[in-house]
XYZ file of C-alpha atoms in Angstrom:
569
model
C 119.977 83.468 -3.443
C 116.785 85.479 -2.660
C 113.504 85.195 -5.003
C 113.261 88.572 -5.611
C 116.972 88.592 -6.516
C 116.982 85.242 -8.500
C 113.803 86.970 -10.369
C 115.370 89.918 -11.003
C 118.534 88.735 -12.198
C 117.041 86.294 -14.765
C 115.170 89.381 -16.063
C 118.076 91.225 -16.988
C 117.059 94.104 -14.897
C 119.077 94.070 -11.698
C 122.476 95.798 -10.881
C 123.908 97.559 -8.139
C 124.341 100.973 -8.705
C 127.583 101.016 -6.851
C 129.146 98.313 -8.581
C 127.379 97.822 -11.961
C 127.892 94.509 -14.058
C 130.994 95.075 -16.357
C 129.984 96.831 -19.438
C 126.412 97.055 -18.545
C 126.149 100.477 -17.665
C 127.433 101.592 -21.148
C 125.410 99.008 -22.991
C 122.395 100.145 -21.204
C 122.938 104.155 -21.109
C 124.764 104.841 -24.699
C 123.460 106.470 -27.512
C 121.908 104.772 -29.995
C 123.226 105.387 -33.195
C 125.923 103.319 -34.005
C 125.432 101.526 -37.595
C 124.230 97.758 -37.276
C 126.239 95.521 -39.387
C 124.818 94.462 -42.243
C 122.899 90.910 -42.688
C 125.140 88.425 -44.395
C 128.166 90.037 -44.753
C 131.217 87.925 -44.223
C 133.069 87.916 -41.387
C 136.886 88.109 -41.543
C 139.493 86.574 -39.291
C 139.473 90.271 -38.018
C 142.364 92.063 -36.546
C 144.103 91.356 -33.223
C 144.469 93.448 -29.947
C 147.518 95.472 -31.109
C 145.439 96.602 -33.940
C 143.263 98.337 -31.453
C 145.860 99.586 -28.644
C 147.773 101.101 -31.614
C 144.531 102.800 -32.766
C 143.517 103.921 -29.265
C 146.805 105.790 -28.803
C 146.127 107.453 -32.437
C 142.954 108.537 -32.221
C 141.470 110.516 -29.199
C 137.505 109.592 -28.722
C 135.180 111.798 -28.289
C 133.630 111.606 -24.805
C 130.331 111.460 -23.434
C 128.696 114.496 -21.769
C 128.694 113.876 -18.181
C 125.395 114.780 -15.849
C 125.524 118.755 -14.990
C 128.650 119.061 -17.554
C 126.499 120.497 -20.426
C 123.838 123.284 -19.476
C 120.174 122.404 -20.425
C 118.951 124.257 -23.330
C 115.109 125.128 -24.206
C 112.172 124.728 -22.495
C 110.344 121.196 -21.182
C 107.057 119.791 -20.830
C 106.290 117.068 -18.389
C 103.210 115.119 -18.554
C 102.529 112.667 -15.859
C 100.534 108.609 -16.120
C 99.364 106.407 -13.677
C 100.101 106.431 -9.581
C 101.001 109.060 -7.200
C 104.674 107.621 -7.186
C 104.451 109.026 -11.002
C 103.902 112.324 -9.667
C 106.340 112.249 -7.179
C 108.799 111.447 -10.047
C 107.927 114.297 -12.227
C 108.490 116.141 -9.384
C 112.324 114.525 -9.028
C 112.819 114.839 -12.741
C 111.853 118.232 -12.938
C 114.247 119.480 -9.816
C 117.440 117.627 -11.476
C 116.402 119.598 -15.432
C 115.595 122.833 -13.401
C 119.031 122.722 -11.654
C 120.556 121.743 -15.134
C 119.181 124.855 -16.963
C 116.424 123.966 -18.602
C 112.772 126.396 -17.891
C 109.266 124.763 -17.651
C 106.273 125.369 -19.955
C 102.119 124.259 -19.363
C 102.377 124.970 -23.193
C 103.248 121.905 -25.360
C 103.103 124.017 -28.409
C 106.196 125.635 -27.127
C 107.771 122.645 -25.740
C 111.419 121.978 -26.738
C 111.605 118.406 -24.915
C 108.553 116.342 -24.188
C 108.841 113.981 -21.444
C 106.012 111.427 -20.520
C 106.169 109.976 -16.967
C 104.652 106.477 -17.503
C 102.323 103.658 -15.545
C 103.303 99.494 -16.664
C 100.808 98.661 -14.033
C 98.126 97.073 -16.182
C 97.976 97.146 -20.178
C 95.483 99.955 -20.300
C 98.314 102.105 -18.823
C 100.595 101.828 -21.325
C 98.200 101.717 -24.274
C 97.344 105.471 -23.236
C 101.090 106.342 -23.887
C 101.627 104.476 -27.180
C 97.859 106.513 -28.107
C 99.529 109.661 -26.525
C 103.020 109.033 -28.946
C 100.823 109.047 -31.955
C 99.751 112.491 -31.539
C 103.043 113.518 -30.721
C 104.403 112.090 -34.167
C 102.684 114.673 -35.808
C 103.596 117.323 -33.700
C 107.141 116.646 -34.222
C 106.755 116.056 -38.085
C 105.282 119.572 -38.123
C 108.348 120.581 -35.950
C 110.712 119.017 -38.340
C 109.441 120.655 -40.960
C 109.747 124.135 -39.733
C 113.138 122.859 -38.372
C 112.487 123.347 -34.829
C 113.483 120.271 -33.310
C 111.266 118.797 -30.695
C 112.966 115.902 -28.486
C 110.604 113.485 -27.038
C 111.421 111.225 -23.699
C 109.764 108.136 -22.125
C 110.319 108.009 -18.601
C 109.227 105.771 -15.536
C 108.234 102.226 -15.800
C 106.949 101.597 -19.182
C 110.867 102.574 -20.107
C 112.046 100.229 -17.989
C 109.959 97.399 -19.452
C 109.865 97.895 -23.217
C 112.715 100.074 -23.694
C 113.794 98.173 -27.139
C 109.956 98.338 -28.406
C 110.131 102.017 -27.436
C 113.045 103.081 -28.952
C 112.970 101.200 -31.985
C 109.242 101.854 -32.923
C 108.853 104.442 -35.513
C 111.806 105.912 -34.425
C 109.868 108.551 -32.302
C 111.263 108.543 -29.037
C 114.869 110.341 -28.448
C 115.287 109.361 -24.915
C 114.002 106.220 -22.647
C 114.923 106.885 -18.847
C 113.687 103.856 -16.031
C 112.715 105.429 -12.498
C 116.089 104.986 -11.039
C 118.086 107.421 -14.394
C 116.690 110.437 -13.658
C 119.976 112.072 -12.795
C 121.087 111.163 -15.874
C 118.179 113.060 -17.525
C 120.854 116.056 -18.876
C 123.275 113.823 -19.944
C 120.314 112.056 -22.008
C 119.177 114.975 -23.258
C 122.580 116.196 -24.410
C 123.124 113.070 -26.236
C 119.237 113.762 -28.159
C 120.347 116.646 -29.341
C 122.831 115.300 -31.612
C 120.822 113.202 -33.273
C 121.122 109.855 -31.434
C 118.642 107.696 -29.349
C 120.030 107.445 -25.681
C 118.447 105.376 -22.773
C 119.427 103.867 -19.338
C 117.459 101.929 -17.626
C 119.312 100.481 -14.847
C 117.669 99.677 -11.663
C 119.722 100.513 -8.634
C 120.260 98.482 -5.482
C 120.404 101.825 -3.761
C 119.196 105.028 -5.300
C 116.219 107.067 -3.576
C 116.810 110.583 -4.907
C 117.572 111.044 -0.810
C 119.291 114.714 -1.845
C 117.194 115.983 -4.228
C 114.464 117.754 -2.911
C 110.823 117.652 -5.218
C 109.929 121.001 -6.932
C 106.158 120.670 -6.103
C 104.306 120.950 -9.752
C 100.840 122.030 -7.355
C 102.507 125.572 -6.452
C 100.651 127.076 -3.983
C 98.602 123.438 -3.211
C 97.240 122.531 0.443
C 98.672 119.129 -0.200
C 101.691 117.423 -0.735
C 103.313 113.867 -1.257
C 106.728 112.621 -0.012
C 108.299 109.471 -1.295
C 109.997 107.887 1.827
C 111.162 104.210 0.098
C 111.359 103.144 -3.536
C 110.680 99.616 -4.595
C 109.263 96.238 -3.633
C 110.145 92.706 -2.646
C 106.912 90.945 -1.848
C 107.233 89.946 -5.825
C 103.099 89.204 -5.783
C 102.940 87.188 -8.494
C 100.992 89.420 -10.551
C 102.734 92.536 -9.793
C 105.142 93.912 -12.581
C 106.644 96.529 -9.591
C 109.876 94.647 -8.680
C 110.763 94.652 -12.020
C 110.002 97.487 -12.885
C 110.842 99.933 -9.864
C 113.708 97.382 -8.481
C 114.141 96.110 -4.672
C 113.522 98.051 -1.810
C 114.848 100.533 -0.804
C 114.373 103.794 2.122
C 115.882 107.180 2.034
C 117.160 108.127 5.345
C 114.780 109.832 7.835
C 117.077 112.859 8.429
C 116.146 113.938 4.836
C 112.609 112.870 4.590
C 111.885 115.211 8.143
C 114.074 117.765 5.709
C 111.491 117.694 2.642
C 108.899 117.836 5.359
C 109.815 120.996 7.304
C 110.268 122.545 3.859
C 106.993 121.742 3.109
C 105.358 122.955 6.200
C 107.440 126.464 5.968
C 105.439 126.587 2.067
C 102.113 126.137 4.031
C 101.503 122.750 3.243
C 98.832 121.260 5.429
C 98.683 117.692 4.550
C 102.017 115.369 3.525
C 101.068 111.886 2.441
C 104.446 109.602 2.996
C 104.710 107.379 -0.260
C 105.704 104.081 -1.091
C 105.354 100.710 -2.495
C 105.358 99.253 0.869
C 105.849 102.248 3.328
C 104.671 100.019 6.667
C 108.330 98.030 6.008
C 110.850 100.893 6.093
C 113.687 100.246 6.847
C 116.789 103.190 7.278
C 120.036 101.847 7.353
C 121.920 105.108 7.551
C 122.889 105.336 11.165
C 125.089 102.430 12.228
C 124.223 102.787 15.809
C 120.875 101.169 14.728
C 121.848 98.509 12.322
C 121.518 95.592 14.741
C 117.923 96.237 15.600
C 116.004 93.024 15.442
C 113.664 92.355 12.449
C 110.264 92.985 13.300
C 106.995 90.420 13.704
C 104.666 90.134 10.927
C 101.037 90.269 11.089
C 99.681 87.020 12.964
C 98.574 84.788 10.274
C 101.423 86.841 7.454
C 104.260 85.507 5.729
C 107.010 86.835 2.580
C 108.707 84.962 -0.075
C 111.637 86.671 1.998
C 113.849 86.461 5.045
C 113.175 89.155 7.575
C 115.602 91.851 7.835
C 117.034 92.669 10.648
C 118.755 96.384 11.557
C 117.500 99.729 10.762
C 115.244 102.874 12.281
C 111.455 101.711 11.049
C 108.504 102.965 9.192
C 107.132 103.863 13.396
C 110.298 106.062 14.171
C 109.556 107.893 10.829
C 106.136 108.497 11.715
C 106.099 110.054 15.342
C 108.890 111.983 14.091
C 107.039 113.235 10.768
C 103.978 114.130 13.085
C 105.760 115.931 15.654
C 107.461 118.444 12.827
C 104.001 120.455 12.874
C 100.713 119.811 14.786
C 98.766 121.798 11.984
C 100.261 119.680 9.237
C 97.885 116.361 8.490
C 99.543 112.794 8.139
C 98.991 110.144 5.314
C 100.613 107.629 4.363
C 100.127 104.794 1.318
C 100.335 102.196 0.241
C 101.155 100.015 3.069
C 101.003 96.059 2.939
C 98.796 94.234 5.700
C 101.380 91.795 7.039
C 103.122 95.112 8.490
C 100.466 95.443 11.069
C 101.502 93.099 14.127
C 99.956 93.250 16.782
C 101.712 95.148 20.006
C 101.029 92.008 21.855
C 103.372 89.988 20.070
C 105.757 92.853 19.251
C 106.031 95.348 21.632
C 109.246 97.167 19.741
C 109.047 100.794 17.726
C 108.133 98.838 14.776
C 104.542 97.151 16.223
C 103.517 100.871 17.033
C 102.023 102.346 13.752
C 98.750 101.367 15.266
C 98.958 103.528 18.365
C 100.656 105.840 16.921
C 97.090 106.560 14.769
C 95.344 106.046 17.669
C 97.176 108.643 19.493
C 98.417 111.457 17.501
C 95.823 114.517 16.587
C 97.747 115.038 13.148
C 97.575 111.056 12.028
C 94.806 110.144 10.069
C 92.801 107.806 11.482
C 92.691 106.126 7.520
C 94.212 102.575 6.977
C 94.699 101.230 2.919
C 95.050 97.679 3.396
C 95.193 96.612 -0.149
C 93.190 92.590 0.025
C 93.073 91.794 -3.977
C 91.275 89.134 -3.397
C 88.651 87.689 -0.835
C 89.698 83.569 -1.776
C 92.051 82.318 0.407
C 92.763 80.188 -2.946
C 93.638 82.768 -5.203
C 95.574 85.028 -2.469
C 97.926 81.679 -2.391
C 98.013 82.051 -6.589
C 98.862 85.721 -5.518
C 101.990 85.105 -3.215
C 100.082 87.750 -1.104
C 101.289 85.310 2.114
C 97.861 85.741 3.966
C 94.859 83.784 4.395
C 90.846 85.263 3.962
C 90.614 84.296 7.549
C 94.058 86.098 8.403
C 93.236 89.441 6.758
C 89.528 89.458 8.566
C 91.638 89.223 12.297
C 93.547 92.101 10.762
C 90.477 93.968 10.107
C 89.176 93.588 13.635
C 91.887 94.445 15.019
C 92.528 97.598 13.714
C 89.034 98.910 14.550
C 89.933 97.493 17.794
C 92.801 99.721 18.166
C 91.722 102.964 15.951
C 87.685 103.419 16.473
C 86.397 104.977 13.921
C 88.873 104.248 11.495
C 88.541 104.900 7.599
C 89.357 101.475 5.391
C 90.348 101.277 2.262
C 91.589 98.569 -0.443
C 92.376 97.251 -3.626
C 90.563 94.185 -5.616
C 91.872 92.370 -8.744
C 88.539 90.954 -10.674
C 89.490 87.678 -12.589
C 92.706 86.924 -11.679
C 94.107 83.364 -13.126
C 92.431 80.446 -12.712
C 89.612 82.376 -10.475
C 86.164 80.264 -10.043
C 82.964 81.747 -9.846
C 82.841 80.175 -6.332
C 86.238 82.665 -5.646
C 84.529 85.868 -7.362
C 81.532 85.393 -4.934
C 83.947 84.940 -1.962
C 85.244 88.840 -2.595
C 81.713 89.955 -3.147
C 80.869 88.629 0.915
C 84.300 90.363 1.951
C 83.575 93.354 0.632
C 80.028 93.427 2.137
C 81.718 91.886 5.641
C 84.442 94.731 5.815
C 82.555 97.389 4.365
C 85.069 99.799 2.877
C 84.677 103.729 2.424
C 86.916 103.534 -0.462
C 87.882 100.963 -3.197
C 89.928 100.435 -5.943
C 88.752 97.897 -8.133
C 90.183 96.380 -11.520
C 89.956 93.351 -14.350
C 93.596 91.638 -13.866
C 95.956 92.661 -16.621
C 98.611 90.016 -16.923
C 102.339 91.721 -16.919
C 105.018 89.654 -18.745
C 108.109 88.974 -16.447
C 105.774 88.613 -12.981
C 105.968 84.973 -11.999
C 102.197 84.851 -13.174
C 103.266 85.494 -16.495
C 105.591 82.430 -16.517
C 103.726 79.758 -13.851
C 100.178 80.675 -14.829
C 97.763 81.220 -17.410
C 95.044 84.323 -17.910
C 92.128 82.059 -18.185
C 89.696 83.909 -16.979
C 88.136 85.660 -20.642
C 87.612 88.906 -20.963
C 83.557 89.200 -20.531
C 83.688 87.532 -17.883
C 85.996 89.674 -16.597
C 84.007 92.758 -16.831
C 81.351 91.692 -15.010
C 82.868 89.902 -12.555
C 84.821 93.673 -12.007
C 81.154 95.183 -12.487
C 79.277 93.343 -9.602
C 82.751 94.228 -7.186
C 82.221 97.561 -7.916
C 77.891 97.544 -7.642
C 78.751 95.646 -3.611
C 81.409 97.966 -2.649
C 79.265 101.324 -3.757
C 75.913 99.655 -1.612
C 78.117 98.996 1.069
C 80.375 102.437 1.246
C 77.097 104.516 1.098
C 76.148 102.579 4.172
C 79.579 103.079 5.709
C 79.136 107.039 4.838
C 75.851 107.442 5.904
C 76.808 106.392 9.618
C 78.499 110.285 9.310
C 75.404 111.858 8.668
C 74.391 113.957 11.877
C 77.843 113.942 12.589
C 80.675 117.149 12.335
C 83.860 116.316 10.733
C 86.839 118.775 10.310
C 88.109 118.837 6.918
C 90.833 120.623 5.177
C 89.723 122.918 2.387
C 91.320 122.101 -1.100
C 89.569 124.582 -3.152
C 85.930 125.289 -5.253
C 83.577 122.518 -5.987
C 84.615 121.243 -9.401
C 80.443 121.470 -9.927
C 79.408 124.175 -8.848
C 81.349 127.555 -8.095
C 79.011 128.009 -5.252
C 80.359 125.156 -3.131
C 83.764 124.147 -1.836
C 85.434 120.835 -1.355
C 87.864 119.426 0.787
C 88.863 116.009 2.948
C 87.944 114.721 6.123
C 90.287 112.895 8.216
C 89.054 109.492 6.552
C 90.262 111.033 3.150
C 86.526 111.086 1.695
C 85.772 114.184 -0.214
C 83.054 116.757 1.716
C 81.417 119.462 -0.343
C 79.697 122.300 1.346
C 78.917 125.801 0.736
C 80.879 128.867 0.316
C 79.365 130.709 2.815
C 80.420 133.150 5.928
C 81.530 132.135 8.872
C 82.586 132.444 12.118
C 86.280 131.277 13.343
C 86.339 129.177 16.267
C 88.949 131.271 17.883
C 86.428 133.481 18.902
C 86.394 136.688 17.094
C 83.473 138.376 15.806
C 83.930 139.167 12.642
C 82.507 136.980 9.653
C 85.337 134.835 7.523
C 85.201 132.647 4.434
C 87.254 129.669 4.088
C 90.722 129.588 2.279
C 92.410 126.485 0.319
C 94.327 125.516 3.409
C 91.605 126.559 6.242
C 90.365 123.758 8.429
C 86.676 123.731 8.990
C 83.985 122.109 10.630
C 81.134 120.568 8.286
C 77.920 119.119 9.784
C 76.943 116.435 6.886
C 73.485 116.159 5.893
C 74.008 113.301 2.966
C 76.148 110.738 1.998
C 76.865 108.759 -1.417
C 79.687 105.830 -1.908
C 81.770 108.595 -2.908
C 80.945 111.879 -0.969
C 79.888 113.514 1.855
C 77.558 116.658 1.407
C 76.882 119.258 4.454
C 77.229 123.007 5.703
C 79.414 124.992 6.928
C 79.773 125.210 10.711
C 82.806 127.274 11.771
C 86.713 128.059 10.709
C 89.103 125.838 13.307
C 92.425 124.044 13.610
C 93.519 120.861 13.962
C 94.757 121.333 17.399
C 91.718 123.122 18.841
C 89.293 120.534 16.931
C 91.776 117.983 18.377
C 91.020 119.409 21.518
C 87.197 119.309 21.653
């Protein structure tokens, strides 16, 4: 059997969705209000199984409301935690309620059903939501009082991980739903409203929302995000993901390139493809394709896994995304580094992400490749299946193949049993790769991760801090020296909207995804007519910067263009 799956299943959290474990689909979806029995009492010899065929065929129960069966009263509100896969979610969430009946309000004062969409990622995630329930107990005590019943729901990861703690604290929440139950969201709610807890939190071997199409919550917005796998099996041993979000899994690419048309038809100009792991998608919908051979890992890479053969890859997707419109900007995040081989040693579809970059106008020329760690030491304590040495080749070679190219990362400060001798090795990768952007935190330890179980958080909690501290003091010195090489130089960005200081300036991205502020001034178009324009949310533009910080670029306004014609320069 497979790690992740072993894992999984000894967690309690696995099933398939097309063939759940007997019984555990109503154990883990049912209301909650059935009367415990009562400590101590005696047990009787009990009565046989005629006694309960004979009351079966007496007594007709009652059933369940079925998803889309009972038409959603009131209104909901939808508050979102944590990652941009949250807010993809609230965006799933919402479509299935909105299709059930049920209106939207901005106004929780007016809310009929609260539903918070939640982060397990680190313990400072979740204490935000058990903060966040305590207000909301006295908003629905105030509620019950004027007997205007106010549901509240738990949604997303943290339901998946404590959904006993949830539902049995205070008595608060009415619903729990885990990120693959949000079609059952009506049927939830239906149950709620006669009094009884419901949850399900059943991870699904294959569920990926493929035919629901996102109701954007940014209406009118210049940017959008489309989840294109759900999921993870590199099981890093300090990532609570797998068990959380389940194995992985990709929606087909005929309905991705769907959501994405739709999107550029609204406007959008920039779609950022979303995932766990995007750089190992895998569709398995067309059978013509199922045979493909796995593809190479990064030289120097390994998983805790087999590689999988069969499918159209994360490459396909991408030319084919990028081709839908050449005035429509690419992302994509997270990916994992051992999904960059070189073309060398793999010259099939799935080796090409690279080029692709290199190639394509509409591809940012951005890479996130997430290190955590700069000891080759602790990476092994990680499962992360790459060496210091191995991730620095990587590095090289992608500003081999992509000059220019925009790096990000993430970095965990005092992960277990990390030596001051480790800490210092991060600090010299971070000065040797120089990123423009970081994310840096102090490790949280997640129960069920294999950390959890095979190691211990001995790193305290001051120490901690400042090792997370002096991470974050070497990346800033070194990012304002990676941002000040733009200085001098014009970079088209795409205009999001005002300056959040100052109602003078506007802000927007460059094609590394750093933000660029500049005035809100006249100016001319590139296409060549005369008259004067100002830039629109939407409008790409040319900004010569002047200054740089670790965080932003600042410069004027040159001209109103597109991405093609700057392409073309």
């Amino acid at each position: 059997m497979l790690p992740w799956r072993r894992a999984l299943r000894a967690a309690g959290v696995l099933h398939s969705a097309a063939a759940p474990r007997p019984g555990a689909a109503r154990r883990a979806s049912c209301g909650q209000g059935e009367r415990p029995v009562g400590r101590g009492a005696a047990l009787s010899a009990g009565p046989d199984l005629r006694h309960f065929l004979r009351g079966a065929a007496a007594e007709e129960p009652r059933p369940e409301p079925q998803p889309g069966s009972v038409p959603g009263t009131g209104k909901v509100y939808l508050e979102t935690y944590g990652c941009q896969m949250n807010v993809n979610d609230t965006e799933i969430a919402w479509a299935i309620l909105q299709k059930n009946g049920y209106a939207r309000t901005k106004d929780l004062g007016e809310a009929d059903v609260i539903l918070l969409v939640t982060c397990s990622v680190r313990e400072k995630a979740e204490q935000a939501i058990w903060n966040r329930l305590q207000h909301l107990k006295a908003l629905k005590a105030r509620r019950q009082q004027a007997r205007l019943p106010l549901r509240i729901g738990i949604l997303g990861c943290m339901a998946e991980r404590l959904k006993e703690e949830i539902l049995h604290r205070e008595k608060l929440v009415d619903i729990v739903a885990g990120p693959d139950a949000y079609r059952d969201l009506p049927r939830l709610l239906a149950i709620a409203e006669s009094g009884q807890q419901a949850a399900n939190v059943l991870l699904s071997l294959d569920e990926t929302y493929a035919d629901i199409l996102p109701v954007q919550t940014s209406a009118g917005g210049t940017t959008a995000f489309v989840s294109i796998m759900r999921g993870c099996d590199n099981m890093c041993s300090y990532c609570i993901v797998p068990f959380t979000r389940g194995r992985e899994r990709s929606r087909p690419i005929a309905s991705i390139l769907q959501e994405v048309r739709m999107l550029s038809d609204q406007g959008v100009k920039e779609v950022t493809l979303l995932g766990q792991n995007v750089n190992s998608f895998r569709d398995m919908s067309e059978v013509q394709f199922q045979s493909a051979a796995a593809p190479v890992l990064s030289r120097g890479f390994s998983t805790v896994y087999k590689a999988k053969p069969g499918g159209l890859r994360f490459a396909h997707l991408l030319d084919q995304v990028s081709r839908i419109d050449p005035e429509m900007r690419i992302r994509f995040t997270s990916p994992h580094p051992k999904d960059f081989p070189d073309e060398a040693m793999s010259p099939d579809c799935s080796s090409q992400v690279l080029q692709l970059i290199q190639e394509r106008h509409n591809i940012c020329k951005q890479l996130h490749l997430p290190a955590q760690s700069g000891s080759t030491r602790v990476l092994e304590a990680m499962r992360r299946g790459y060496t210091r040495e191995a991730y620095l080749e990587l590095v090289h070679h992608v500003r081999e193949s992509i000059p220019g190219v925009s790096l990000s990362s993430d970095f965990i400060a005092g992960f277990c049993g990390e030596t001051e001798e480790d800490h210092q090795q991060t600090v010299s990768l971070l000065r040797e790769v120089r990123y423009n952007v970081g994310f840096l935190f102090a490790y949280s330890m997640r129960q069920k991760t294999r950390a959890y179980h095979r190691l211990q958080d001995d790193v305290p909690a001051d120490i901690k801090k400042r090792r997370l501290e002096e991470l974050i003091t070497v990346f800033r010195e070194e990012a304002v020296k990676a941002n000040e090489a733009m200085v001098g130089q014009s970079q088209l960005v795409l205009v999001e909207g005002p300056s959040k200081r100052s109602a003078s300036e506007l802000c927007g991205r460059n094609d590394g995804n750093i933000k660029v502020i500049f005035p809100d001034a006249e100016v001319e178009d590139a296409a060549g007519c005369k008259a004067l324009v100002r830039a629109q949310p939407g409008d790409y533009v040319l900004v010569k910067v002047t200054s740089a910080s670790s965080q932003t670029l600042k410069g004027v306004l040159l001209c109103r263009t597109t991405l093609s014609r700057s392409a073309a320069c």
